[in-house]
Coordinates of C-alpha atoms and ligand atoms in Angstrom, one line a residue:
M1 CA -41.5 -16.9 23.8
K2 CA -41.0 -13.5 25.0
Q3 CA -41.9 -14.8 28.3
E4 CA -39.5 -18.1 28.1
S5 CA -36.5 -15.3 27.4
G6 CA -37.7 -13.5 30.2
Q7 CA -38.0 -16.2 32.5
A8 CA -34.2 -17.0 31.1
L9 CA -33.2 -13.5 32.5
Q10 CA -34.6 -13.9 35.7
L11 CA -33.1 -16.9 36.0
L12 CA -29.2 -16.1 35.1
R13 CA -30.1 -12.6 38.1
E14 CA -31.5 -14.5 40.5
T15 CA -29.6 -18.1 40.3
F16 CA -26.7 -17.4 39.5
G17 CA -26.6 -13.8 40.4
Y18 CA -25.0 -12.2 37.0
D19 CA -26.5 -8.9 35.5
S20 CA -26.7 -9.8 31.6
F21 CA -25.6 -12.3 29.1
R22 CA -22.6 -12.6 27.8
T23 CA -22.0 -12.8 23.5
S24 CA -23.8 -15.5 22.1
Q25 CA -25.4 -16.8 25.6
E26 CA -28.9 -15.3 25.1
E27 CA -29.2 -17.1 21.6
V28 CA -28.1 -20.4 22.6
I29 CA -30.2 -20.3 25.2
S30 CA -33.2 -19.3 23.5
T31 CA -32.4 -21.7 20.4
L32 CA -32.2 -24.5 23.2
I33 CA -36.0 -23.4 24.6
Q34 CA -37.6 -23.7 21.4
G35 CA -36.1 -27.2 20.9
G36 CA -33.5 -26.6 18.3
D37 CA -29.9 -28.1 18.2
A38 CA -27.1 -25.9 18.6
L39 CA -23.5 -26.1 18.0
V40 CA -21.4 -23.6 20.3
L41 CA -17.9 -22.6 20.0
M42 CA -16.9 -20.5 22.8
P43 CA -13.3 -19.7 24.4
T44 CA -12.3 -21.2 28.0
G45 CA -14.2 -19.1 30.1
G46 CA -16.4 -17.8 27.8
G47 CA -19.5 -19.4 29.8
K48 CA -20.2 -22.2 28.2
S49 CA -22.3 -24.0 30.8
L50 CA -24.8 -21.3 31.4
C51 CA -25.8 -22.1 27.8
Y52 CA -27.5 -25.5 28.4
Q53 CA -27.8 -24.9 32.1
I54 CA -30.3 -22.1 32.1
P55 CA -32.6 -24.0 29.1
A56 CA -32.1 -27.2 31.6
L57 CA -34.2 -25.2 34.2
V58 CA -36.7 -23.7 31.6
R59 CA -37.6 -26.6 29.7
S60 CA -39.4 -29.5 31.1
G61 CA -37.4 -33.1 32.0
V62 CA -33.7 -33.4 33.2
A63 CA -30.9 -32.3 31.1
I64 CA -28.6 -35.0 30.4
V65 CA -24.5 -33.4 30.2
V66 CA -21.8 -35.6 28.8
S67 CA -18.8 -34.5 30.3
P68 CA -15.4 -36.7 29.7
L69 CA -14.0 -35.9 33.1
I70 CA -15.1 -37.4 36.5
A71 CA -13.3 -34.2 38.2
L72 CA -14.7 -31.7 36.2
M73 CA -18.2 -33.1 37.0
Q74 CA -17.8 -32.8 40.6
D75 CA -17.2 -29.7 40.5
Q76 CA -19.8 -28.3 38.3
V77 CA -22.4 -30.2 40.3
A78 CA -21.1 -28.5 43.6
A79 CA -21.1 -25.4 42.1
L80 CA -24.7 -25.8 40.7
R81 CA -26.1 -27.3 44.1
Q82 CA -24.2 -24.2 45.9
V83 CA -26.8 -21.8 43.7
G84 CA -29.7 -24.2 44.4
V85 CA -29.7 -26.1 41.0
R86 CA -30.6 -29.6 41.6
A87 CA -27.8 -31.4 39.9
A88 CA -25.5 -34.6 40.2
A89 CA -23.5 -36.7 38.7
L90 CA -23.4 -40.3 37.4
N91 CA -20.1 -42.0 37.6
S92 CA -17.3 -44.9 38.3
M93 CA -16.4 -43.0 42.1
L94 CA -20.1 -43.9 43.0
D95 CA -21.0 -47.2 44.7
A96 CA -23.9 -48.9 44.1
D97 CA -26.0 -47.1 47.0
Q98 CA -25.5 -44.0 45.6
A99 CA -26.1 -44.6 42.1
Q100 CA -29.1 -46.4 43.2
Q101 CA -30.2 -43.1 44.7
I102 CA -29.4 -40.8 42.2
K103 CA -31.4 -43.2 39.5
R104 CA -34.2 -43.1 41.7
E105 CA -34.3 -38.9 41.7
L106 CA -33.8 -39.3 37.9
L107 CA -36.9 -41.4 38.0
G108 CA -38.8 -39.5 40.3
G109 CA -38.3 -36.2 38.1
E110 CA -36.0 -35.0 40.9
L111 CA -33.0 -33.4 39.0
D112 CA -32.6 -31.0 36.9
L113 CA -29.1 -31.8 35.5
L114 CA -27.7 -35.1 35.3
Y115 CA -23.9 -35.2 34.2
V116 CA -22.8 -38.7 32.9
A117 CA -19.9 -40.0 31.4
P118 CA -20.0 -40.9 27.4
E119 CA -19.4 -44.7 28.6
R120 CA -22.1 -44.9 30.7
L121 CA -24.5 -42.8 28.6
M122 CA -24.6 -45.5 25.8
T123 CA -24.8 -48.6 27.8
P124 CA -28.1 -50.2 27.1
G125 CA -29.3 -50.4 30.8
F126 CA -28.7 -46.4 31.2
Q127 CA -30.7 -46.1 27.7
N128 CA -33.4 -48.3 28.6
L129 CA -33.7 -45.7 31.9
L130 CA -33.5 -42.8 29.7
M131 CA -36.8 -44.2 28.1
D132 CA -38.7 -43.7 31.0
V133 CA -38.1 -40.2 32.0
S134 CA -38.6 -36.8 30.3
I135 CA -35.7 -35.2 28.9
A136 CA -35.1 -31.7 28.1
L137 CA -31.9 -31.9 26.4
F138 CA -28.9 -33.4 25.6
A139 CA -25.4 -31.2 26.2
I140 CA -22.0 -32.6 24.8
D141 CA -19.2 -30.9 26.4
E142 CA -16.0 -30.9 25.1
A143 CA -17.4 -31.8 21.5
H144 CA -14.3 -31.9 20.0
C145 CA -12.9 -35.4 21.9
V146 CA -15.4 -36.7 18.8
S147 CA -12.8 -35.7 16.4
Q148 CA -10.0 -38.6 15.3
W149 CA -7.6 -36.2 14.3
G150 CA -7.9 -34.1 17.3
H151 CA -5.4 -34.5 20.5
D152 CA -8.1 -35.5 23.0
F153 CA -10.0 -38.7 20.8
R154 CA -12.1 -40.3 22.8
P155 CA -13.7 -43.4 20.8
E156 CA -16.6 -43.1 23.5
Y157 CA -17.7 -39.9 21.8
I158 CA -18.1 -41.6 18.5
Q159 CA -20.9 -43.4 19.9
L160 CA -23.3 -40.2 20.7
S161 CA -24.5 -39.6 17.0
A162 CA -27.1 -42.2 18.3
L163 CA -28.5 -40.1 20.4
H164 CA -30.2 -38.4 17.6
Q165 CA -32.0 -41.7 16.2
Q166 CA -33.0 -42.7 19.9
F167 CA -34.5 -39.4 20.8
P168 CA -35.0 -37.2 17.9
D169 CA -37.0 -34.7 19.5
V170 CA -34.9 -33.6 22.3
P171 CA -32.4 -30.6 21.6
R172 CA -28.7 -31.4 21.6
V173 CA -26.0 -29.1 22.1
A174 CA -22.4 -29.6 21.4
L175 CA -20.0 -27.2 23.1
T176 CA -16.1 -26.7 22.8
A177 CA -13.5 -24.1 23.0
T178 CA -10.9 -26.2 20.8
A179 CA -12.2 -26.4 17.0
D180 CA -10.7 -25.2 13.9
A181 CA -13.2 -25.7 10.9
P182 CA -11.8 -29.1 10.0
T183 CA -12.6 -30.2 13.8
R184 CA -15.8 -28.4 13.5
K185 CA -17.1 -29.9 10.3
E186 CA -15.8 -33.1 11.9
I187 CA -17.9 -32.6 14.9
I188 CA -21.4 -31.7 12.9
E189 CA -21.1 -35.1 10.7
R190 CA -20.1 -37.2 13.5
L191 CA -22.9 -36.1 15.8
G192 CA -25.6 -35.1 13.0
L193 CA -25.8 -31.9 13.7
E194 CA -26.1 -30.7 10.1
K195 CA -29.1 -28.7 11.3
A196 CA -27.8 -27.2 14.3
Q197 CA -27.2 -23.1 14.4
Q198 CA -23.8 -22.8 14.6
F199 CA -22.4 -19.8 17.3
I200 CA -19.0 -19.6 16.4
N201 CA -17.1 -16.9 19.2
S202 CA -13.8 -15.6 18.6
F203 CA -11.0 -18.0 20.4
D204 CA -9.4 -14.6 21.7
R205 CA -8.7 -14.6 25.1
P206 CA -8.0 -10.8 25.8
N207 CA -7.1 -11.3 29.5
I208 CA -4.3 -13.8 28.9
R209 CA -0.7 -11.7 28.3
Y210 CA 1.5 -14.0 26.2
R211 CA 5.0 -14.2 26.6
V212 CA 8.3 -15.5 25.2
A213 CA 11.6 -16.2 26.6
A214 CA 15.2 -17.1 26.0
N215 CA 15.7 -20.4 27.8
S216 CA 19.4 -19.2 29.1
S217 CA 21.2 -20.7 31.7
N218 CA 18.8 -19.1 34.4
A219 CA 15.8 -19.6 33.5
R220 CA 14.7 -21.3 37.1
Q221 CA 16.0 -18.0 38.5
Q222 CA 13.5 -16.1 35.9
L223 CA 11.2 -18.9 36.7
L224 CA 11.5 -18.1 40.5
R225 CA 11.4 -14.4 40.3
F226 CA 8.1 -14.6 38.1
I227 CA 6.4 -16.7 40.7
K228 CA 7.5 -14.5 44.0
L229 CA 8.0 -11.3 42.8
D230 CA 4.5 -11.0 40.2
Y231 CA 2.3 -13.6 41.7
P232 CA 3.3 -14.0 45.0
G233 CA 0.0 -16.1 47.1
E234 CA -1.4 -17.1 43.3
A235 CA -1.9 -20.8 41.5
G236 CA -0.2 -21.2 38.7
I237 CA 0.6 -24.3 36.5
V238 CA 4.4 -25.0 35.2
Y239 CA 4.4 -27.8 32.6
C240 CA 7.8 -29.7 31.6
L241 CA 8.0 -32.2 29.3
S242 CA 9.7 -35.2 31.4
R243 CA 8.9 -36.4 34.4
R244 CA 12.4 -36.2 35.7
R245 CA 12.3 -32.4 34.7
V246 CA 8.7 -32.0 36.7
D247 CA 10.5 -33.7 39.8
E248 CA 13.5 -31.5 39.8
T249 CA 11.4 -28.3 39.2
A250 CA 9.1 -28.8 41.7
R251 CA 11.9 -29.9 44.1
W252 CA 13.8 -26.7 43.7
L253 CA 10.8 -24.6 43.6
A254 CA 9.7 -26.1 47.0
E255 CA 13.7 -25.4 48.4
Q256 CA 12.8 -22.0 47.3
E257 CA 9.6 -21.8 49.7
V258 CA 7.2 -22.1 46.6
N259 CA 4.3 -24.5 47.5
A260 CA 4.6 -26.3 44.4
L261 CA 3.9 -30.0 44.1
P262 CA 4.7 -32.3 41.1
Y263 CA 2.0 -34.0 38.6
H264 CA 3.2 -37.1 36.3
A265 CA 2.1 -40.1 35.2
G266 CA 5.0 -42.1 37.0
L267 CA 3.3 -41.0 40.3
S268 CA 1.0 -43.3 42.4
K269 CA -2.5 -42.5 41.7
E270 CA -3.2 -41.3 45.3
D271 CA 0.1 -38.8 44.8
R272 CA -1.5 -37.5 41.7
A273 CA -5.1 -37.3 43.3
A274 CA -3.8 -35.7 46.5
N275 CA -2.1 -33.0 44.3
Q276 CA -4.7 -32.0 42.4
E277 CA -7.0 -32.0 45.3
R278 CA -4.6 -29.4 46.9
F279 CA -4.7 -27.3 44.0
L280 CA -8.0 -26.9 44.0
R281 CA -9.0 -26.4 47.2
E282 CA -6.0 -24.2 48.2
D283 CA -5.3 -20.7 47.2
A284 CA -1.5 -20.5 46.2
V285 CA -0.2 -23.9 44.6
V286 CA 1.4 -24.2 41.8
I287 CA 2.0 -27.3 40.1
V288 CA 4.2 -28.7 38.0
A289 CA 3.5 -31.2 35.8
T290 CA 3.8 -32.6 32.1
I291 CA 1.1 -32.0 29.6
A292 CA -0.8 -35.0 31.7
F293 CA -2.4 -32.4 33.8
G294 CA -5.3 -30.1 33.2
M295 CA -7.5 -31.5 31.0
G296 CA -10.8 -31.1 32.7
I297 CA -9.2 -28.7 35.5
D298 CA -12.0 -26.0 35.6
K299 CA -10.0 -24.1 38.5
P300 CA -11.0 -20.4 37.8
D301 CA -8.3 -18.4 39.2
V302 CA -5.1 -20.1 37.4
R303 CA -2.7 -16.5 37.5
F304 CA -0.7 -18.3 35.8
V305 CA 0.7 -21.0 32.6
V306 CA 4.6 -21.2 32.3
H307 CA 6.0 -23.9 29.4
L308 CA 9.7 -24.7 30.3
N309 CA 9.4 -27.0 27.7
L310 CA 8.5 -25.9 23.8
P311 CA 5.0 -27.5 23.0
K312 CA 4.5 -29.6 20.5
S313 CA 1.8 -27.3 18.6
L314 CA 0.4 -24.2 18.5
E315 CA -3.0 -26.0 19.4
A316 CA -1.4 -27.9 22.5
Y317 CA 0.3 -24.5 23.6
Y318 CA -2.8 -22.1 23.2
Q319 CA -5.1 -25.3 25.0
E320 CA -2.4 -25.3 27.9
T321 CA -2.1 -21.7 27.8
G322 CA -5.9 -21.5 28.1
R323 CA -6.3 -22.7 32.2
A324 CA -4.9 -19.6 33.1
G325 CA -7.4 -16.8 33.8
R326 CA -11.0 -18.7 33.1
D327 CA -12.3 -16.2 35.2
G328 CA -11.6 -13.1 33.1
L329 CA -9.1 -11.3 35.4
P330 CA -5.5 -10.8 34.1
A331 CA -3.4 -13.9 33.7
E332 CA 0.0 -14.5 31.9
A333 CA 1.2 -17.3 29.7
L334 CA 5.1 -17.5 30.0
L335 CA 7.1 -19.9 27.5
F336 CA 10.4 -20.4 27.7
Y337 CA 12.2 -21.7 25.2
G338 CA 15.9 -22.6 23.7
L339 CA 17.7 -24.4 21.2
Q340 CA 17.6 -27.7 22.7
D341 CA 13.8 -27.7 22.4
I342 CA 13.9 -27.3 18.5
V343 CA 17.1 -30.5 18.4
T344 CA 15.3 -32.6 20.7
L345 CA 11.7 -32.2 18.7
R346 CA 13.1 -32.4 15.6
S347 CA 14.8 -35.7 16.2
F348 CA 11.7 -37.2 17.9
L349 CA 10.0 -36.4 14.6
N350 CA 12.8 -37.8 13.0
I351 CA 12.9 -41.2 14.3
S352 CA 9.2 -41.9 14.9
N353 CA 7.7 -44.8 14.0
A354 CA 4.5 -42.6 12.5
D355 CA 4.1 -42.9 8.8
E356 CA 5.2 -40.3 6.6
A357 CA 1.7 -38.2 5.9
H358 CA 1.4 -38.2 9.8
K359 CA 5.1 -36.7 10.4
R360 CA 4.8 -34.5 7.8
I361 CA 1.5 -33.3 9.8
E362 CA 3.5 -33.2 12.9
A363 CA 6.4 -31.1 11.4
Q364 CA 4.6 -28.8 10.0
K365 CA 2.6 -28.4 13.3
L366 CA 6.2 -28.0 14.8
E367 CA 7.2 -25.2 12.2
R368 CA 4.3 -22.9 13.1
M369 CA 5.1 -23.3 16.8
L370 CA 8.5 -22.2 16.1
G371 CA 7.7 -19.6 13.9
Y372 CA 5.0 -18.4 17.1
C373 CA 8.3 -18.4 19.3
E374 CA 10.5 -16.2 16.8
L375 CA 7.8 -13.6 16.1
T376 CA 8.9 -9.8 15.8
S377 CA 5.3 -9.2 15.7
C378 CA 2.0 -9.2 18.2
R379 CA 1.5 -13.1 19.2
R380 CA -2.2 -12.7 19.6
Q381 CA -2.7 -11.9 16.0
A382 CA -0.7 -14.7 14.8
L383 CA -2.4 -17.0 17.4
L384 CA -6.2 -16.2 16.5
A385 CA -4.8 -15.9 12.6
Y386 CA -3.9 -19.4 13.0
F387 CA -7.2 -20.9 14.0
G388 CA -9.1 -18.9 11.6
D389 CA -9.6 -15.7 13.5
Q390 CA -8.6 -12.3 12.1
M391 CA -7.7 -9.3 14.5
N392 CA -6.9 -5.9 13.0
E393 CA -4.8 -4.3 15.4
P394 CA -2.2 -5.6 17.5
C395 CA -3.0 -6.6 20.8
G396 CA -1.0 -4.3 23.2
N397 CA -1.1 -7.3 25.6
C398 CA 2.0 -9.8 24.4
D399 CA 5.5 -9.3 24.9
T400 CA 6.1 -7.8 21.1
C401 CA 3.4 -5.4 21.6
L402 CA 4.4 -4.3 24.9
N403 CA 8.5 -4.5 23.7
P404 CA 8.8 -4.9 20.8
P405 CA 12.0 -6.6 19.7
E406 CA 14.6 -4.7 17.7
T407 CA 15.6 -6.3 14.3
W408 CA 18.8 -6.7 12.4
N409 CA 20.5 -7.6 8.9
A410 CA 21.6 -11.0 9.7
T411 CA 22.6 -12.1 6.7
V412 CA 26.3 -11.8 6.1
S413 CA 26.4 -13.4 9.5
A414 CA 23.6 -16.5 8.9
Q415 CA 25.9 -17.2 5.6
K416 CA 28.9 -17.7 7.8
A417 CA 26.6 -19.9 10.2
L418 CA 25.8 -22.1 7.4
S419 CA 29.0 -22.3 5.4
C420 CA 30.5 -23.2 8.5
V421 CA 28.2 -26.3 8.6
H422 CA 29.0 -26.9 5.1
R423 CA 32.9 -26.9 5.6
T424 CA 32.9 -29.1 8.8
G425 CA 30.8 -32.0 7.1
Q426 CA 27.0 -31.0 7.9
R427 CA 27.4 -33.5 10.8
F428 CA 28.4 -31.6 14.2
G429 CA 26.2 -29.7 16.7
V430 CA 25.6 -26.1 17.5
S431 CA 28.2 -25.8 20.4
Y432 CA 31.3 -27.2 18.3
L433 CA 30.4 -24.9 15.2
V434 CA 30.2 -21.5 17.6
D435 CA 34.1 -22.8 18.7
V436 CA 34.8 -22.8 15.1
L437 CA 33.1 -19.6 13.9
L438 CA 35.1 -18.3 16.9
G439 CA 38.4 -19.4 16.7
K440 CA 38.7 -21.5 19.5
S441 CA 41.6 -24.3 19.8
N442 CA 40.3 -27.7 21.2
D443 CA 41.4 -31.1 20.7
R444 CA 38.4 -31.6 18.5
I445 CA 38.7 -28.9 16.8
Q446 CA 42.3 -30.0 15.8
R447 CA 41.7 -33.5 15.5
F448 CA 39.6 -32.9 12.8
G449 CA 41.8 -30.2 11.4
H450 CA 39.0 -27.5 11.6
D451 CA 41.5 -24.9 12.6
Q452 CA 42.7 -24.9 8.5
I453 CA 38.7 -24.3 7.2
S454 CA 37.6 -20.9 5.7
T455 CA 35.4 -20.4 8.2
Y456 CA 37.6 -20.7 11.2
G457 CA 38.1 -17.9 13.6
I458 CA 35.8 -15.5 11.1
G459 CA 32.6 -15.0 13.5
D460 CA 33.9 -12.6 16.2
E461 CA 31.2 -10.0 15.4
L462 CA 29.2 -12.1 17.6
N463 CA 29.7 -13.7 21.0
A464 CA 29.0 -17.3 21.7
T465 CA 25.4 -17.1 23.0
Q466 CA 24.7 -14.8 19.8
W467 CA 25.6 -17.6 17.9
R468 CA 23.5 -19.8 19.5
G469 CA 20.5 -17.5 18.9
L470 CA 21.8 -17.2 15.3
Y471 CA 21.5 -21.0 14.7
R472 CA 18.5 -21.5 17.0
Q473 CA 16.6 -19.1 14.9
L474 CA 18.1 -20.5 11.8
I475 CA 16.5 -23.9 12.5
A476 CA 13.4 -22.4 13.6
R477 CA 13.0 -20.8 10.0
G478 CA 13.8 -24.4 8.4
L479 CA 17.0 -23.0 6.8
L480 CA 19.2 -26.0 8.7
D481 CA 17.9 -29.3 9.7
V482 CA 18.6 -31.6 12.4
D483 CA 20.3 -34.9 11.8
P484 CA 17.8 -37.9 11.5
E485 CA 20.1 -40.1 13.9
G486 CA 19.0 -37.5 17.1
H487 CA 23.1 -36.3 17.8
G488 CA 22.2 -33.1 17.2
G489 CA 24.1 -32.4 13.6
L490 CA 23.0 -30.0 11.8
R491 CA 22.8 -30.3 8.2
L492 CA 21.7 -27.7 5.1
S493 CA 18.2 -27.5 3.9
D494 CA 17.3 -26.4 0.7
A495 CA 15.8 -23.5 1.9
C496 CA 19.0 -21.9 2.9
R497 CA 20.2 -21.6 -0.6
P498 CA 19.0 -18.3 -1.1
V499 CA 20.4 -16.8 1.5
L500 CA 23.8 -18.7 1.2
K501 CA 23.9 -17.1 -2.6
G502 CA 23.0 -13.9 -1.3
E503 CA 19.9 -13.6 -2.7
H504 CA 17.7 -13.0 -0.2
T505 CA 18.4 -11.3 3.1
L506 CA 17.5 -12.5 6.6
E507 CA 15.8 -9.7 9.5
L508 CA 15.9 -11.6 12.7
R509 CA 15.3 -10.4 16.0
K510 CA 18.0 -9.6 18.1
E511 CA 18.4 -11.8 21.5
Q512 CA 17.4 -10.0 24.1
K513 CA 19.7 -10.0 27.3
P514 CA 18.2 -12.4 29.9
E515 CA 18.6 -10.0 32.4
R516 CA 16.7 -7.4 30.6
K517 CA 14.0 -6.2 32.8
A518 CA 10.9 -8.1 32.3
T519 CA 7.8 -6.2 31.7
K520 CA 5.4 -4.8 34.1
K521 CA 3.2 -7.6 35.3
P522 CA -0.7 -7.0 34.4
K523 CA -3.2 -5.1 36.7
P524 CA -2.5 -7.0 39.9
A525 CA -5.5 -9.1 41.2
Y526 CA -6.0 -6.7 44.3
N527 CA -4.7 -3.3 44.7
G528 CA -1.5 -3.7 47.6
A529 CA -3.0 -1.7 50.2
H530 CA -6.2 -4.1 50.6
A531 CA -4.6 -7.3 50.7
E532 CA -5.6 -7.3 54.7
L533 CA -9.0 -7.6 53.5
W534 CA -8.1 -9.4 50.4
D535 CA -6.6 -12.2 52.4
A536 CA -9.4 -11.9 55.2
L537 CA -12.0 -12.5 52.6
R538 CA -9.7 -15.3 50.9
S539 CA -9.5 -17.4 54.5
R540 CA -13.4 -17.1 55.3
R541 CA -14.0 -18.3 52.0
T542 CA -11.4 -21.5 52.4
E543 CA -13.1 -22.1 55.8
L544 CA -16.6 -22.1 54.6
A545 CA -15.0 -24.6 51.6
R546 CA -13.2 -26.6 54.0
E547 CA -17.0 -27.1 56.0
Q548 CA -18.4 -28.5 52.9
E549 CA -15.9 -30.0 51.2
V550 CA -15.9 -28.0 48.0
P551 CA -13.1 -25.9 46.4
P552 CA -13.1 -22.3 47.1
Y553 CA -14.2 -21.0 43.9
V554 CA -17.4 -23.1 44.4
I555 CA -18.3 -20.3 47.3
F556 CA -17.3 -17.4 45.3
H557 CA -15.1 -16.3 42.4
D558 CA -11.9 -14.2 43.1
A559 CA -13.9 -11.6 40.6
T560 CA -16.8 -11.4 43.3
L561 CA -14.6 -11.2 46.2
M562 CA -12.9 -8.4 44.3
E563 CA -16.1 -6.9 43.3
M564 CA -16.6 -7.1 47.3
M565 CA -13.7 -4.8 47.7
E566 CA -14.3 -2.5 45.7
Y567 CA -18.4 -1.7 46.0
R568 CA -18.4 -2.8 50.1
P569 CA -21.4 -3.9 50.5
Q570 CA -22.9 -2.8 53.9
T571 CA -26.3 -4.3 53.7
L572 CA -28.0 -7.7 52.2
Q573 CA -29.9 -5.7 49.7
Q574 CA -26.0 -4.0 48.3
M575 CA -24.9 -7.6 48.5
E576 CA -27.2 -8.8 46.2
R577 CA -25.9 -6.6 43.4
I578 CA -22.5 -8.0 43.7
S579 CA -21.9 -10.2 40.4
G580 CA -21.9 -14.0 41.5
V581 CA -24.3 -13.6 44.3
G582 CA -27.7 -14.8 43.9
Q583 CA -30.4 -15.1 45.8
K584 CA -29.2 -19.0 47.5
K585 CA -25.7 -17.6 47.8
L586 CA -27.0 -14.0 49.5
D587 CA -29.2 -16.2 52.1
A588 CA -26.5 -19.0 52.9
Y589 CA -23.1 -15.9 52.9
G590 CA -24.1 -12.7 53.0
E591 CA -24.4 -12.3 56.6
V592 CA -20.8 -14.0 56.8
F593 CA -19.0 -11.5 54.3
L594 CA -20.5 -8.7 55.1
Q595 CA -19.3 -9.4 58.8
V596 CA -15.7 -9.7 57.4
L597 CA -16.0 -6.4 55.0
A598 CA -17.5 -4.8 58.2
G599 CA -14.1 -5.6 60.2
Y600 CA -11.9 -3.1 57.5
E601 CA -14.5 -0.1 57.5
G602 CA -12.8 3.0 56.0
D603 CA -9.9 0.9 54.9
Ligands
LIG701 P1 -16.2 -22.2 29.9 O1 -17.2 -23.5 30.4 O2 -17.0 -21.7 28.8 O3 -15.0 -22.3 30.0 P2 -18.0 -21.2 32.2 O4 -19.3 -21.8 31.9 O5 -17.1 -21.9 33.2 O6 -17.0 -21.2 31.2 O7 -17.9 -20.1 32.9 C1 -16.8 -19.1 32.9 C2 -16.5 -18.3 34.1 O8 -17.9 -16.7 33.7 C3 -17.9 -18.9 35.3 O9 -17.7 -18.6 36.3 C4 -19.5 -18.2 35.1 O10 -20.2 -18.2 36.5 C5 -19.0 -16.7 35.0 N1 -20.0 -15.9 33.7 C6 -20.7 -16.8 32.5 N2 -21.4 -16.5 32.4 C7 -21.7 -15.3 32.5 C8 -22.4 -14.1 32.9 N3 -23.4 -14.1 31.7 N4 -21.8 -12.8 33.8 C9 -21.0 -13.4 34.5 N5 -20.3 -14.1 34.6 C10 -20.8 -15.3 34.1
LIG702 ZN1 0.2 -8.3 21.0

């Protein structure tokens, strides 16, 4: 056994080029090597792949990796081949000859790892094939896809329970980055992993900075400044709710000379594939997308994820923002959030055809999402608490930690706002209510006689933006409901009574002015003074990637190039010590990158 764990460490160093194991990796690996089952929860970027890749190399036979997404398989296989591991993927993209070739390699014992889609794995043909080979282990990636309550449910995953009956002696490992306690339970039940060792790691992604900004009229300009000033030359994702908004935003950004591309289900298959490909293969593409984009995007150097609309739940939000910074380098998640989002999502819920139980769950999820937006305390603490992870100290790397919001006693103003809803008959939207509070005179107000009511013109302590902000917070806190017809009319909810009666005081966050200076960006990805060398290293990498038709990060990650900049190796021996440079890559690219570095000596 000692020898085996020694072997694992040796593979980590020589093949993958890393110094030491990360949390849990070593334990998972040794469990599998010894033939045990494992359930692994690790945040995105935590290093799940090595947990099965190394045992695949230590144990005899081929490891079968079940993965839901073809694009992801291809990149994993490309990355493994770069380090000299015999990997292949069997999927619908292959023609008959290619598939035949892979089957021959499989039967000939020439593969260390084979990636397959779940629907193929369970076909009788493939099961028969497996009877004739020696199997090192089964790895079930994205195991939360087996959960029927989750957002990524895949019916094919359900059948994977049969693996255990068919191959009782082959160890299995299920891996996921998104599983709260109920989902975890479901994974165990459905995959028959009752005896598996569980490795539950914190969900925290400390390198991601979380920020929420008011979705004011100049959100676009804010977005542009964010991309151009904070993340020039970097890759990012901008999520919008509708296809139209995706198209508009992508076009507008492109006009402002951002390398932005749209992605949504309304585009042709070819356009979608082409845009995704450019995002993966070029260094500085910003993809503007509906939520349809991202699942299975393994790109490690996504530096920011922006939401221009409120996500439906914290689960969705956490998963989408989790696509930033997989490489562990500083990254940012920025959410724009406004009154209109709440009204839209609330009315969606009201008019949806789902059954009551489902609606209630969805409504609760939205509440939690809104609560998150209105937080005055650490966002990371709240996020982790939601996923059952406790964090004792505020994180110091979210907007509320970096720039603590001021609060004010909003009780009296809230009473005015609520009673204005009451006096006008509980059917008007925010703009109208604000006009009444501010004593505006217009046709509608006069027609309804609302210039005669007691709340007319009593609101000069706040301006229109502040009143809107107050209404948003009242809705977010559930003191007001949105009408079920979807016109945006507001109604009092039962929860508002204590405030109206003065039994309950309300502390709310002060609206921050949109022009307020943004917090300083996280540590830059590279030192500005060495920008030229950085560009030179990256363009060399792009050339190599083009030649081999793989994404640049398959050659070297940004983190590896940054270490080269920091340590400036001058010999192959020094180069070998850089994290991410294993034997095979040293042979293939060592000299090439030494040359680039030599051109900048003394910089
Ligand atoms: P996950 O699948 O959990 O999102 P990956 O397996 O893709 O994460 O790993 C994330 C990144 O971390 C990859 O670039 C991987 O090469 C790197 N990595 C994994 N384990 C280690 C380690 N022990 N030391 C250094 N880097 C590692
Ligand atoms: Zn914080």
